[in-house]
Structures are given as structure tokens and as C-alpha cells.
CSV table of C-alpha atoms in Angstrom, one decimal:
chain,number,residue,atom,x,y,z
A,18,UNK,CA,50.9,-86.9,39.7
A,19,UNK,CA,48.0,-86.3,41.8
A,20,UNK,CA,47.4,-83.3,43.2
A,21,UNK,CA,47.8,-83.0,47.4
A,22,UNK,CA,45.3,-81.0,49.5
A,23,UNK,CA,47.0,-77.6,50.8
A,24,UNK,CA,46.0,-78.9,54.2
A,25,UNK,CA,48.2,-81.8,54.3
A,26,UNK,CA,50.9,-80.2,52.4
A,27,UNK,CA,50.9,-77.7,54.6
A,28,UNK,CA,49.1,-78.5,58.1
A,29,UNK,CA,50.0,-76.1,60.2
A,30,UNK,CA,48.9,-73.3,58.0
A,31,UNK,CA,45.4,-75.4,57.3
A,32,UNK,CA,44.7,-75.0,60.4
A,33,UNK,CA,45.3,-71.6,61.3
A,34,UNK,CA,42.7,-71.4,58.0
A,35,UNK,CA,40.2,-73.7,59.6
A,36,UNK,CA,40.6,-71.8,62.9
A,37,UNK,CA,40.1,-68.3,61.0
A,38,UNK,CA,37.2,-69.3,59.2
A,39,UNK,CA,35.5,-70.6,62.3
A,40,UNK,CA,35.9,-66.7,63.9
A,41,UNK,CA,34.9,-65.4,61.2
A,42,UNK,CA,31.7,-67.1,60.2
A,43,UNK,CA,29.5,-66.1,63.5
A,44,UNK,CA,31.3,-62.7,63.0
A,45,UNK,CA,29.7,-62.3,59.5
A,46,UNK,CA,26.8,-64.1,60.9
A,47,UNK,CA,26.4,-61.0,63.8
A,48,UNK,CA,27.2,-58.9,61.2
A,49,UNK,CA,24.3,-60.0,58.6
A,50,UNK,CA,21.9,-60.1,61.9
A,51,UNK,CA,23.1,-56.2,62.8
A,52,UNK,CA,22.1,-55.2,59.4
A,53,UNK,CA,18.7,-57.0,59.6
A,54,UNK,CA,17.9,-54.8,62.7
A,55,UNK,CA,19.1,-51.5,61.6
A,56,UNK,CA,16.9,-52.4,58.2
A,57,UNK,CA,13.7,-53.3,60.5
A,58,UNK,CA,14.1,-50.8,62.8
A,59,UNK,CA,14.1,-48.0,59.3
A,60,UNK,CA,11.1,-49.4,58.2
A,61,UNK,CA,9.2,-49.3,61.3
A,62,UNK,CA,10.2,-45.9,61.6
A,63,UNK,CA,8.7,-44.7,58.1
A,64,UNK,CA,5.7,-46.4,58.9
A,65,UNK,CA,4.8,-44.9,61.9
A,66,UNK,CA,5.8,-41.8,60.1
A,67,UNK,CA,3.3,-41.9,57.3
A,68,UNK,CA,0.9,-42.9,59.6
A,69,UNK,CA,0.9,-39.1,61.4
A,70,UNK,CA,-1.0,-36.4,61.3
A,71,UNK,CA,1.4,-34.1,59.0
A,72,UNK,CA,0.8,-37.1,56.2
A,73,UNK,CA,-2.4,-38.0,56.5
A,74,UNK,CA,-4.2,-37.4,53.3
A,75,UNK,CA,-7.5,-36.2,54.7
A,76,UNK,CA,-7.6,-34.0,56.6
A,77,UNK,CA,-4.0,-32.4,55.6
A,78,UNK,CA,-3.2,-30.0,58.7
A,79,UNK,CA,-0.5,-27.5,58.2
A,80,UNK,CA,0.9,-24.3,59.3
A,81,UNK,CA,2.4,-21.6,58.3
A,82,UNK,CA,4.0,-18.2,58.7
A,83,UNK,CA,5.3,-15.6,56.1
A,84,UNK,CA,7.5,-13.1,55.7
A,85,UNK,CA,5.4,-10.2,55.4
A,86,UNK,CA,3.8,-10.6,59.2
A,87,UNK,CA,5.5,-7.6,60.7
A,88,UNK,CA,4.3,-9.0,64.6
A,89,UNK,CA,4.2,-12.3,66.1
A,90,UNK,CA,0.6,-11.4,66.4
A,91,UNK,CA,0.3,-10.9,62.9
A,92,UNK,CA,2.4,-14.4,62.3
A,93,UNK,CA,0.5,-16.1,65.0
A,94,UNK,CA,-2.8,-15.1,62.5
A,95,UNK,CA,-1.7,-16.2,59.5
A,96,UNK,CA,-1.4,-19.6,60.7
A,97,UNK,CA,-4.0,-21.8,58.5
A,98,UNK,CA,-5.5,-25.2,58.7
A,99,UNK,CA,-5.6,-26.5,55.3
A,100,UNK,CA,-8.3,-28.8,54.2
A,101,UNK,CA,-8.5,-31.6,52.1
A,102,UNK,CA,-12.1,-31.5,51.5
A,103,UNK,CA,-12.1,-27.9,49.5
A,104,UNK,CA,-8.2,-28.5,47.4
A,105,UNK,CA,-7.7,-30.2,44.4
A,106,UNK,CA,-4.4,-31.2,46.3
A,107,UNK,CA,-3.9,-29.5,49.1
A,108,UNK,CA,-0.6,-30.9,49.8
A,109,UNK,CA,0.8,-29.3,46.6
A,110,UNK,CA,-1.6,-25.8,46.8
A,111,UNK,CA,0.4,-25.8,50.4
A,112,UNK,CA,4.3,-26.6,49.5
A,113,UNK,CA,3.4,-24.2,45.9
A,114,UNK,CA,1.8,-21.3,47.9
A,115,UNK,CA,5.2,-21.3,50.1
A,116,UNK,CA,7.3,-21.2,47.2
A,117,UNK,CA,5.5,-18.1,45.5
A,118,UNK,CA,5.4,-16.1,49.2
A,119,UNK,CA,8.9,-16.6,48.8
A,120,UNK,CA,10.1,-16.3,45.7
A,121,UNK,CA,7.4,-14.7,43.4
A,122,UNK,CA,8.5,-11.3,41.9
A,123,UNK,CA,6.3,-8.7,40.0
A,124,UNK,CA,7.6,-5.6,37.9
A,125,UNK,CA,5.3,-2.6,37.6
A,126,UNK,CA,5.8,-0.9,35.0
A,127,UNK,CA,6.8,3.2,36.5
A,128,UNK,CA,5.6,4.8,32.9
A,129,UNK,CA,2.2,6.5,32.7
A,130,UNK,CA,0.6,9.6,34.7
A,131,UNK,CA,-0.8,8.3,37.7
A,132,UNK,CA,-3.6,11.1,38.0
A,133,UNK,CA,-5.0,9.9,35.0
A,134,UNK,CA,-5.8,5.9,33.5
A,135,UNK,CA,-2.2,4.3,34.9
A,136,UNK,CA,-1.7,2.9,38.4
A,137,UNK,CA,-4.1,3.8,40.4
A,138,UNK,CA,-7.6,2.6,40.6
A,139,UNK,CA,-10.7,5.1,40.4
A,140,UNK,CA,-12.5,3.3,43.6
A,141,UNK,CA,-12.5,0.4,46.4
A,142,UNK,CA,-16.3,0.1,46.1
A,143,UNK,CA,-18.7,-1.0,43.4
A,144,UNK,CA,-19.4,-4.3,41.3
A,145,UNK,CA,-15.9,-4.0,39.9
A,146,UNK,CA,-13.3,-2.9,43.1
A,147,UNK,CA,-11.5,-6.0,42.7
A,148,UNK,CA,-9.9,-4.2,39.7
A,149,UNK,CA,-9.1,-1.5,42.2
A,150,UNK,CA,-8.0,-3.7,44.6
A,151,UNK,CA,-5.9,-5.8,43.0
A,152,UNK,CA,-3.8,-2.2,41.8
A,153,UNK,CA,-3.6,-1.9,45.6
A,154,UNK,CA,-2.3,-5.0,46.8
A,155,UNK,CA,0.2,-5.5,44.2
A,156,UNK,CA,1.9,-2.3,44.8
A,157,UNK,CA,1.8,-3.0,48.7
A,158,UNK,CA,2.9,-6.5,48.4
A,159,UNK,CA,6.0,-7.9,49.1
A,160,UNK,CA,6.1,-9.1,45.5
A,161,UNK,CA,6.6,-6.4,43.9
A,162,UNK,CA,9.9,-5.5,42.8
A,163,UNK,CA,12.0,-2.3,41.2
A,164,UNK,CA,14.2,-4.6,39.6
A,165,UNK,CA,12.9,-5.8,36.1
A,166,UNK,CA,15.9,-8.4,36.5
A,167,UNK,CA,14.6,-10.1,39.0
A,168,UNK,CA,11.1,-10.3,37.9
A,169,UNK,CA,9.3,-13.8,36.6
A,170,UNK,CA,6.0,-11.3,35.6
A,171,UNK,CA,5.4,-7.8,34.3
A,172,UNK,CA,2.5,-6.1,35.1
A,173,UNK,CA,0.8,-3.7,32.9
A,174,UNK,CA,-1.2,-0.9,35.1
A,175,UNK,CA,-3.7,0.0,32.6
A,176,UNK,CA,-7.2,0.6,34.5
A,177,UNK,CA,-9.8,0.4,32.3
A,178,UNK,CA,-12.0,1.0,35.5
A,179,UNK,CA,-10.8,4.4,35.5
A,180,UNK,CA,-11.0,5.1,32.2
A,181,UNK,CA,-14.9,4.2,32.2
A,182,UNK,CA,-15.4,6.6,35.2
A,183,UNK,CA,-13.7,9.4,33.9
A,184,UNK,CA,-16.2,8.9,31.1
A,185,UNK,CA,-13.6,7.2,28.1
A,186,UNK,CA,-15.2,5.9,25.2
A,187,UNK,CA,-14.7,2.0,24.0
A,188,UNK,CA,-13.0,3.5,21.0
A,189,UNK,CA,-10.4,5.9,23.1
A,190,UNK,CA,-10.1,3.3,25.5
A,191,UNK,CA,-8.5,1.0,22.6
A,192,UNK,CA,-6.1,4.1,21.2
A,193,UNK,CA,-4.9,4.9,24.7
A,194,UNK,CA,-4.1,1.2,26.1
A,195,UNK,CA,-2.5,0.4,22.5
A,196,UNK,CA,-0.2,3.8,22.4
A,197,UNK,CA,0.6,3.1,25.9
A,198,UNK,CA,1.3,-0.5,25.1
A,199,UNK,CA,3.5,0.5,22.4
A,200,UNK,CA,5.9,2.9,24.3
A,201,UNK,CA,7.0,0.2,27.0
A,202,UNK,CA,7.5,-2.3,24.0
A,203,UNK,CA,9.7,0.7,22.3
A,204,UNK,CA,11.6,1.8,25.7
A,205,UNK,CA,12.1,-1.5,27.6
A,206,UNK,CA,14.0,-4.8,26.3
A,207,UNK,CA,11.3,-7.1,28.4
A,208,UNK,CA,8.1,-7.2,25.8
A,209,UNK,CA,10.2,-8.8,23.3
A,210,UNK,CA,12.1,-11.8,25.0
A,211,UNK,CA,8.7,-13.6,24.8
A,212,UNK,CA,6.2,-11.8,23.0
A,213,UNK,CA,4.6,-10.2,25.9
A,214,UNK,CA,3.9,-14.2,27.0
A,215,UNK,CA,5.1,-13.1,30.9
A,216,UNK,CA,3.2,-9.9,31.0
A,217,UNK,CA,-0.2,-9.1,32.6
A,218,UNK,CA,-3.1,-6.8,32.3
A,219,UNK,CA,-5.8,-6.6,34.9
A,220,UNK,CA,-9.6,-5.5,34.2
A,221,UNK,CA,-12.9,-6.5,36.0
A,222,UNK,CA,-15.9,-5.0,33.3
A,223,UNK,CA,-16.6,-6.4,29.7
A,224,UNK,CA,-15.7,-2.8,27.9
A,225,UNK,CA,-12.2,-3.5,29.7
A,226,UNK,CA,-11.3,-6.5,28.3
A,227,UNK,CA,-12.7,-5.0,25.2
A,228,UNK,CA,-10.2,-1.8,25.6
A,229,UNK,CA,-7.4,-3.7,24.7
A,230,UNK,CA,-8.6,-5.2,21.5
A,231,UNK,CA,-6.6,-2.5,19.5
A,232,UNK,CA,-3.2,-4.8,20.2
A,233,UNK,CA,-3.8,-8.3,18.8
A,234,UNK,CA,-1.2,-9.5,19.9
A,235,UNK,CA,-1.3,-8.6,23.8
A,236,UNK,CA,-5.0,-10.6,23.8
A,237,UNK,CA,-3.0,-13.5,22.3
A,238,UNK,CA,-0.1,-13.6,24.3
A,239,UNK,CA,-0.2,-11.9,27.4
A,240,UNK,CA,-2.0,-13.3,30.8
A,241,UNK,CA,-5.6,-11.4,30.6
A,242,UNK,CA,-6.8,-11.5,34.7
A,243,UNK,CA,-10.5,-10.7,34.2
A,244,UNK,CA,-13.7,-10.8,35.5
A,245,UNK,CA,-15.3,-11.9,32.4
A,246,UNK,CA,-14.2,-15.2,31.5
A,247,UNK,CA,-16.3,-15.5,28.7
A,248,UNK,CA,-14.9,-17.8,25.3
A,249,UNK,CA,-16.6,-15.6,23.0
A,250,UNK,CA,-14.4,-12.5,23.9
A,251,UNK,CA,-10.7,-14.6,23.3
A,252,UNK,CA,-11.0,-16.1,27.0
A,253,UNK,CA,-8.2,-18.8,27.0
A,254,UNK,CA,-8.8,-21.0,30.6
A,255,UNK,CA,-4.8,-22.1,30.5
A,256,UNK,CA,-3.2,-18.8,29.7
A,257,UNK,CA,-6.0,-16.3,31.4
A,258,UNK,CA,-6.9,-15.5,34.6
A,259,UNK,CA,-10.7,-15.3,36.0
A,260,UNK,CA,-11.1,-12.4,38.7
A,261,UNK,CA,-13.2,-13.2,41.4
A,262,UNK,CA,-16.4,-10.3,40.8
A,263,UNK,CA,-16.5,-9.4,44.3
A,264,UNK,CA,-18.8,-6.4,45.9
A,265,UNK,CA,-17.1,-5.0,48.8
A,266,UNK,CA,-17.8,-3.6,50.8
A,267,UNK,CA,-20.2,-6.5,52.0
A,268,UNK,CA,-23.2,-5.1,53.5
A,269,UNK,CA,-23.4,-7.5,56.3
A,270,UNK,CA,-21.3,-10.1,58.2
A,271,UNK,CA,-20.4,-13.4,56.8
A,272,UNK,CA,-23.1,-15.9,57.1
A,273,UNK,CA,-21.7,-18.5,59.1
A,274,UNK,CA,-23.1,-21.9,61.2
A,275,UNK,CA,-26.8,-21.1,60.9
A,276,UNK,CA,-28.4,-23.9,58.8
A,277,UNK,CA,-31.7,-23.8,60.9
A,278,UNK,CA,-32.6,-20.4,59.7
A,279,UNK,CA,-32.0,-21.4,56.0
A,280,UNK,CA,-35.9,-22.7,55.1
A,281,UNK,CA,-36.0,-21.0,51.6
A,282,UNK,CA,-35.0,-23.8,49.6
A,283,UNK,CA,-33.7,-21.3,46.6
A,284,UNK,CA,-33.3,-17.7,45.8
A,285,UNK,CA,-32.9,-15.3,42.9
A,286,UNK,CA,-33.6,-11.8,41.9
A,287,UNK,CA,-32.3,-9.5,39.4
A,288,UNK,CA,-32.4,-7.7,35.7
A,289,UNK,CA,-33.5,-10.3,32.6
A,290,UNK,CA,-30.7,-9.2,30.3
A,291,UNK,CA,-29.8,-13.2,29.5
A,292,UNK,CA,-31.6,-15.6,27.9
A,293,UNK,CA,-31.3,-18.0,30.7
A,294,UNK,CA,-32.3,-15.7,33.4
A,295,UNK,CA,-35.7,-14.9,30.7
A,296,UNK,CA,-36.3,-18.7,31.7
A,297,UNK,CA,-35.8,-18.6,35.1
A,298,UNK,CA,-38.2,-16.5,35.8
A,299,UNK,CA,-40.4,-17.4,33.3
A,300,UNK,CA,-40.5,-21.3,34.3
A,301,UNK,CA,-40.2,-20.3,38.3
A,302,UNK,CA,-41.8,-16.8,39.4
A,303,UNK,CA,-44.9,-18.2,40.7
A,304,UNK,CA,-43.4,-21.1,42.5
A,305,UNK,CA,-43.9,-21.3,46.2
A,306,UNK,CA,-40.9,-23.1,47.4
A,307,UNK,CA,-38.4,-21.0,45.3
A,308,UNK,CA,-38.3,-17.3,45.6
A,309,UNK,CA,-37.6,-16.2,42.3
A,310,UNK,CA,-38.2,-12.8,41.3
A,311,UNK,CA,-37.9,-11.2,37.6
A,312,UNK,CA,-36.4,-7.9,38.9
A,313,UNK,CA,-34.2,-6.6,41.5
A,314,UNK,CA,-36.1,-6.5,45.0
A,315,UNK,CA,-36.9,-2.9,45.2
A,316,UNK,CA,-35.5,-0.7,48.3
A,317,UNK,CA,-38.6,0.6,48.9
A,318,UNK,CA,-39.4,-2.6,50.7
A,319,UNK,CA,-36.9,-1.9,53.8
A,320,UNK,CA,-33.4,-2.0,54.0
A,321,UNK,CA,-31.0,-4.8,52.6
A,322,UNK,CA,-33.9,-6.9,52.1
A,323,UNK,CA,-32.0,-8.8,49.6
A,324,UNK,CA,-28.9,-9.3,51.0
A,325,UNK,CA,-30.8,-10.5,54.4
A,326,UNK,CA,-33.0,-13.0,51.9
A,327,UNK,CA,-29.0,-14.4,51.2
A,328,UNK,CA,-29.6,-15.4,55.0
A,329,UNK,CA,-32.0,-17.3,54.7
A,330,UNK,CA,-31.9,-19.5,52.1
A,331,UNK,CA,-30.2,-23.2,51.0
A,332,UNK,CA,-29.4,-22.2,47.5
A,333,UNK,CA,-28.9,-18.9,45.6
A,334,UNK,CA,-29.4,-19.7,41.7
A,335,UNK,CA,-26.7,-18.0,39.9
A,336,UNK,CA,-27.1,-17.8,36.5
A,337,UNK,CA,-25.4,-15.6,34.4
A,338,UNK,CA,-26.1,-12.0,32.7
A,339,UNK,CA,-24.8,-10.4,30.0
A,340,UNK,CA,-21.5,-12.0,30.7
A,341,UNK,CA,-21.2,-15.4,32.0
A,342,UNK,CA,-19.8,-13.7,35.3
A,343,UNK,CA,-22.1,-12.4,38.2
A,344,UNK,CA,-21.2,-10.7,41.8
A,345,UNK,CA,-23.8,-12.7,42.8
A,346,UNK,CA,-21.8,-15.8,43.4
A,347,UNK,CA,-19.2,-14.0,45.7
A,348,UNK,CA,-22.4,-12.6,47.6
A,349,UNK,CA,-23.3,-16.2,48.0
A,350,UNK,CA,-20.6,-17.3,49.5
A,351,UNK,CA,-20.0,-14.5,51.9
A,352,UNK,CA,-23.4,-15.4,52.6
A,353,UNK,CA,-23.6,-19.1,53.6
A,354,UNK,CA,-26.0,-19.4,50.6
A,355,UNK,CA,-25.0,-22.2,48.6
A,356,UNK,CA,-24.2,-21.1,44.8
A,357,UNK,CA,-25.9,-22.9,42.1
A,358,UNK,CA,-24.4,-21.9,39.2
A,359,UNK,CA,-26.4,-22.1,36.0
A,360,UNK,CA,-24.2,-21.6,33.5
A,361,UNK,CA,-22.6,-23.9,29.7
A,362,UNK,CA,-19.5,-22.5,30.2
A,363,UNK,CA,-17.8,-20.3,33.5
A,364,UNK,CA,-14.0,-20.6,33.9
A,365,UNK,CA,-14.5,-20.5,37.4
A,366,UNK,CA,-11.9,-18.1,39.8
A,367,UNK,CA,-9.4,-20.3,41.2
A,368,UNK,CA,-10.8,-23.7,39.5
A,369,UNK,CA,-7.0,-24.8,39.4
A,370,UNK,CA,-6.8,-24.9,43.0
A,371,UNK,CA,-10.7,-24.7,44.6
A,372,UNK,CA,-13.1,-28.4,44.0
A,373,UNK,CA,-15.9,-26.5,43.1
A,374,UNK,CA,-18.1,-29.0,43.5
A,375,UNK,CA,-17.4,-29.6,47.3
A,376,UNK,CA,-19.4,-26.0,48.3
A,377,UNK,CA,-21.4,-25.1,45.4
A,378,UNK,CA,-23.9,-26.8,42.6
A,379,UNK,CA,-22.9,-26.8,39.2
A,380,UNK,CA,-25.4,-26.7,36.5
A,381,UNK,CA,-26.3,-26.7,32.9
A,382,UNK,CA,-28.6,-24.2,31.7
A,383,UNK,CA,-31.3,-27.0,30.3
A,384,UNK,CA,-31.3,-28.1,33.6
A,385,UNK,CA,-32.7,-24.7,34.8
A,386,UNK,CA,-36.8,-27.0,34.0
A,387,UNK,CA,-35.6,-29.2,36.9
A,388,UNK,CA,-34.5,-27.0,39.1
A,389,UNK,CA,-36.5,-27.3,42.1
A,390,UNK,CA,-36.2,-31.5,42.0
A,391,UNK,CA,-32.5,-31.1,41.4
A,392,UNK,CA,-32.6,-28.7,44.5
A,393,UNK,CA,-34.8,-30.7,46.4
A,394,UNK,CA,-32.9,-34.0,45.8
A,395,UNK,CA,-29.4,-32.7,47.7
A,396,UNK,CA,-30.1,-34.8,51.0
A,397,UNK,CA,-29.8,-32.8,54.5
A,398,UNK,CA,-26.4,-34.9,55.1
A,399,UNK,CA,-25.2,-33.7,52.0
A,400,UNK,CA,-26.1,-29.7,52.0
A,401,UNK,CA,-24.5,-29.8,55.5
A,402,UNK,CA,-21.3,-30.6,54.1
A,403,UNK,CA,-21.8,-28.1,51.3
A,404,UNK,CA,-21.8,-25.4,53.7
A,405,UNK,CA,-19.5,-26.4,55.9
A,406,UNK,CA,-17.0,-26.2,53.3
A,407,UNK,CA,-18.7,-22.9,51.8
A,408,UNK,CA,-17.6,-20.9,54.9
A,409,UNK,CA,-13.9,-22.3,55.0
A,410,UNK,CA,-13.9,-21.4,51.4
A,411,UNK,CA,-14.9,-17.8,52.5
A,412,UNK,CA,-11.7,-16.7,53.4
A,413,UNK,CA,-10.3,-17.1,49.3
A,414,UNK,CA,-12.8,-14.7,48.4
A,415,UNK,CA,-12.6,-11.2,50.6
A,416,UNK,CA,-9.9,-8.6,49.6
A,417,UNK,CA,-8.1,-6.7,52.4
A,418,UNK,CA,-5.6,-4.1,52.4
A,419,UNK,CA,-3.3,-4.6,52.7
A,420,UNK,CA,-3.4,-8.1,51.6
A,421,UNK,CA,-3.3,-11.2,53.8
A,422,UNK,CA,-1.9,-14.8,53.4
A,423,UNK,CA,-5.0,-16.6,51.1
A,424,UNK,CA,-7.2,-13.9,50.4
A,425,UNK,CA,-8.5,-12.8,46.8
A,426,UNK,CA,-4.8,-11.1,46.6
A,427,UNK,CA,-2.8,-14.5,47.2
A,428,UNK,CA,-4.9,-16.4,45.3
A,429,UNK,CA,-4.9,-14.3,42.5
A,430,UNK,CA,-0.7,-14.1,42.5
A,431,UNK,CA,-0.8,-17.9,42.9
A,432,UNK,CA,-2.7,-18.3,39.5
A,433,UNK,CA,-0.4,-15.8,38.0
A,434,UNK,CA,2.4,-17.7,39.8
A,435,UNK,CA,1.3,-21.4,37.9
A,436,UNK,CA,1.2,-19.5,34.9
A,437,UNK,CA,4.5,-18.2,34.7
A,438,UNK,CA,6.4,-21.3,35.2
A,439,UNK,CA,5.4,-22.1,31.2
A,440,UNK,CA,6.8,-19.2,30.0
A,441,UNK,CA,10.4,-19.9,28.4
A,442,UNK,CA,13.0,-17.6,27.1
């Protein structure tokens, strides 16, 4: 029997079906269209979005407040522009920096006499203050915290510093850091979750990275934050910390937008107690487009004469002493002098955050023969942009107390802060 269409079989109830369908095509039609616009009108949103200012990749502009700006003045000060042209990635130094300022806890260990090697720093002056400093700031910091529980770091406040000016031999300083060492490891539950792998130590001189040698273990676990980050003393660039060498007070203001008064075309003076500064002088002394002395300039010759030759000149040859590490390089760039550092290895401060190469030179030691045609080949479009950038890089390298948002401080706690996010226990 052959099958009969439901329409005729039935045709009063076809065509209520026909009639149906033919509302609800254009419905489903209008509907499909709807969708179409609400999809067009998203995508033109997010277009013009990534097309603003607050995305563009370069410049990044941002600001920013924190939680330890007691005014609105203070707040109103902290606001930054950050730059593309100085960051790694700036968009990631910028969203990371917030998360430390707000989250970022440090326990200071309370043991040890104060009035004698623990906790407080001997001076804020000298070749080596930012040990001092850094003492300072931490305990006047917002992140410091009484609460072990609630801390990501643990911050040993041994100051070798001290310890040199109160006249400590090497070999005392290694029996005293190691018994002190010892005792928190015996009295608190911390040292052992992880080895000591999410504690710190601070020092800014050779002899006091050297002073805690006596406890093998600390120098291959713990977070050293020096100023001598040299491989042949155990420096490890992933786990350590370099210390920005820094002589404050400065003895004049920051150099700033005064490139016309900057004919020297390089600059160096100082002790010959490296091989590569024996060349320096050697190969250069008698040069008459590069001032290059083979000794410091003598006082005798007037008052800050060498910081004023800082002034003065395109680019201050930094190479380095008896540790890979010189002051000289902060001097340079509190100066508006542009650093050429002249060195086979220098974990650089802040080289995880800071493009090095956008404000200073960067140089081999064999290169130190071609140093005036290396000098001489940076073009006037190009050394213009190098110091531009130098003086907003200024700012990362001054210490204050108490500490403000991006100084030496900050900077220093946001190293520490990357490091600590490896540590598992």
C-alpha cells in the first residue's frame, strides 16, 4: 500500500505546519542576523581596544600607586611611566612588581646582638653602603614580617660590613657567621623544609662573600645577594643575586640632558690591580681623544675633578678590578656618562629585568685594542638614544630611606621575589 503524505491525510493540520514554518523561518532568519551584529559589534570593540594606548607595545604607559604612600602627595609621586625601550618586558616587570608590593613577605631573623655583627649596618657611606642600606630598607619596608608563617623568604642579617670595620679577621668572620648559622638551624623549624633554598644573606665586599665559606651548604643553597658576582667565588646567575655597588652619597647631581657638553669621547682613571686595566692603560695612556689615566686623579688637582670629568664625557670605560664588579658603573650612570663595560663575564644587577644594552656598551676584554674605533663608530643618532635611556634607568640605581617604589630597594626585593617562586616544599 503506498504510503499517503501527512498533508493530505491530514490537511488541516498541514497547513497549520506550512503556516508555522513560514513564521518561523524569517524569525530564525532575524535571529541568525541579531547574532551576526552582536558578534561584529565584539570584535570591533577588541580591536579598537588593542589599538590604545594602555596596549600598545612600545611605549607601555602605566601607573601606579602602592600601599606604603602614607599621603596623596606621596601616591601622586610614585606614579611611573614605564618604558619599553629599557625592559626586557615591561608589561610583565609591571603586572610582577604589583604582585610583590602586594604580596611579598620577608622574615628577619630577631637572634643575634644588634650592637655587635647582626642587624644593623656599620655605615650609609662608602664603596660598600648598599650593604648598609639594604639592612635599612628591609627592616622599614612593608615587607617585612614578624610572622615566619607568612613569609615566602628568610633573611639572614649577618653584616660582614661590620664585621670588617670593627676589625674581624677572614678567619673569625667564617667561625662567627657559621656558629650563628648554626643556632637558627637548631632553634627554628624553617632552615630545614628546604635546605636553607628560601633563605638569604646579604654582603657588598669580596672578604664577605668569603665569610660565609665555613657553611658549605648555605653558599650552595641559599640566595647569596652580592656585590661581587664573580664565577670563581661559587657565583650562581639563576639562584644569586648581584648588588648594585653603589657610592652614596653621590657627590654631585645627576647628569641629566646635557649631551653638548660631553666632547671627551671616553674616560678612565683608577688603581692597576687587574690584568685588564694593566692594558688599558698600557695600550691608551697617551691617546689624545681618550682620557685614560693609570692612577686615580689626585685631589691635589682641585676638588671632584673626577667626578666633574664624569660630566663631560660620552663614555666611561668600565673595566673591572680585583673583582669583576666596580662603583664605577653606578657613578656612570648617575652621571649621564655612558658605561662601557669591559669585562668576560659580569652578572649584571637587575639583568633579569634591565636590557643592558639599550644605555650602556658591553664589551669583551680583547676588544679593549679597539677601543677608540668601537667608541668612535656609535653614530650621534645612536649615543643619543643611549643616554636618553641611561637617565630613565637612573632612577633603579639610587637608594633612599626609606625606600621608594623602583629604587635599588624594589629592585633588589623583585630579584629576590623571582627567585622565590622556584623554591618548593
Amino acid at each position: 500500500m503506498a504510503t499517503r503524505s501527512i498533508f493530505s491525510s491530514n490537511p488541516t493540520m498541514a497547513q497549520r505546519r506550512i503556516a508555522a514554518l513560514k513564521q518561523f523561518v524569517p524569525s530564525f532568519t532575524q535571529s541568525l542576523l541579531g547574532l551576526a551584529c552582536v558578534a561584529l559589534l565584539c570584535l570591533t570593540y577588541l580591536s579598537l581596544r588593542s589599538l590604545s594606548p594602555s596596549n600598545a607595545s612600545t611605549p607601555f604607559h602605566r601607573s601606579m600607586s602602592f600601599s606604603n604612600a602614607s599621603t596623596s602627595q606621596d601616591v601622586e609621586d610614585t606614579k611611573t611611566t614605564i618604558s619599553s625601550s629599557i625592559y626586557h618586558y615591561p608589561e610583565v616587570f609591571l603586572r610582577n612588581y604589583e604582585a610583590m608590593e602586594r604580596d611579598f613577605k620577608v622574615y628577619i631573623y630577631p637572634d643575634g646582638d644588634p650592637k655587635t655583627f647582626y642587624q644593623t649596618p656599620r655605615k650609609l657611606t662608602g664603596k660598600y653602603c648598599s650593604e648598609g642600606y639594604f639592612f635599612q630598607n628591609i627592616r622599614e619596608s612593608h615587607f617585612r614580617t614578624d610572622d615566619p608563617d607568612q613569609a615566602d623568604l628568610f633573611f639572614v642579617p649577618v653584616s660582614p660590613h661590620k664585621m670588617r670595620g670593627m676589625g674581624t679577621s677572614y678567619e673569625n668572620m667564617t667561625i662567627i657567621v657559621r656558629e650563628y648559622v648554626l643556632g637558627l638551624i637548631q632553634k627554628y623549624p624553617y632552615w630545614n623544609r628546604t635546605l636553607g633554598a628560601d633563605h638569604f644573606f646579604v654582603a657588598c665586599q669580596d672578604v664577605g662573600v668569603r665569610a660565609f665559606e665555613g657553611l658549605e651548604m648555605m653558599i650552595k643553597n641559599s640566595i647569596r645577594v652580592v656585590c661581587s658576582p664573580s664565577y670563581n667565588v661559587g657565583y650562581v646567575p639563576h639562584k644569586d643575586v648581584a648588588l648594585p655597588q653603589i657610592l652614596q652619597p653621590f657627590a654631585l647631581p645627576a647628569g641629566g640632558n646635557d649631551i653638548e657638553n660631553r666632547t671627551i669621547l671616553g674616560f678612565w682613571a683608577g688603581h692597576r690591580n687587574s690584568k685588564i686595566r694593566v692594558i688599558l692603560a698600557r695600550v691608551w695612556e697617551n691617546d689624545t681623544e681618550l682620557a685614560i689615566s693609570n692612577n686615580r686623579i689626585n685631589r691635589a688637582t682641585g676638588p671632584l675633578v673626577y667626578q666633574r670629568r664624569f660630566y663631560s664625557t660620552k663614555f666611561c670605560i668600565c673595566p673591572g678590578g680585583s673583582q669583576v664588579n666596580s662603583a664605577r658603573i653606578m657613578d656612570s650612570i648617575h652621571y649621564g656618562c655612558i658605561p662601557v663595560i669591559l669585562s668576560d663575564y659580569y652578572d649584571l644587577p637587575f639583568n633579569d629585568i634591565l636590557d643592558w644594552s639599550k644605555f650602556s656598551l658591553i664589551l669583551k676584554e680583547k676588544d679593549v685594542y679597539q677601543l677608540k674605533d668601537i667608541l668612535k663608530s656609535v653614530s650621534h643618532e645612536r649615543f643619543v638614544v643611549l643616554h636618553k635611556n641611561l637617565v630613565e634607568v637612573q632612577k633603579h640605581f639610587e637608594w633612599h630611606s626609606p625606600p621608594i617604589p623602583y629604587d635599588t630597594f624594589h629592585m633588589t626585593m623583585y630579584e629576590l621575589w623571582l627567585r622565590h617562586h622556584v623554591i618548593r616544599y
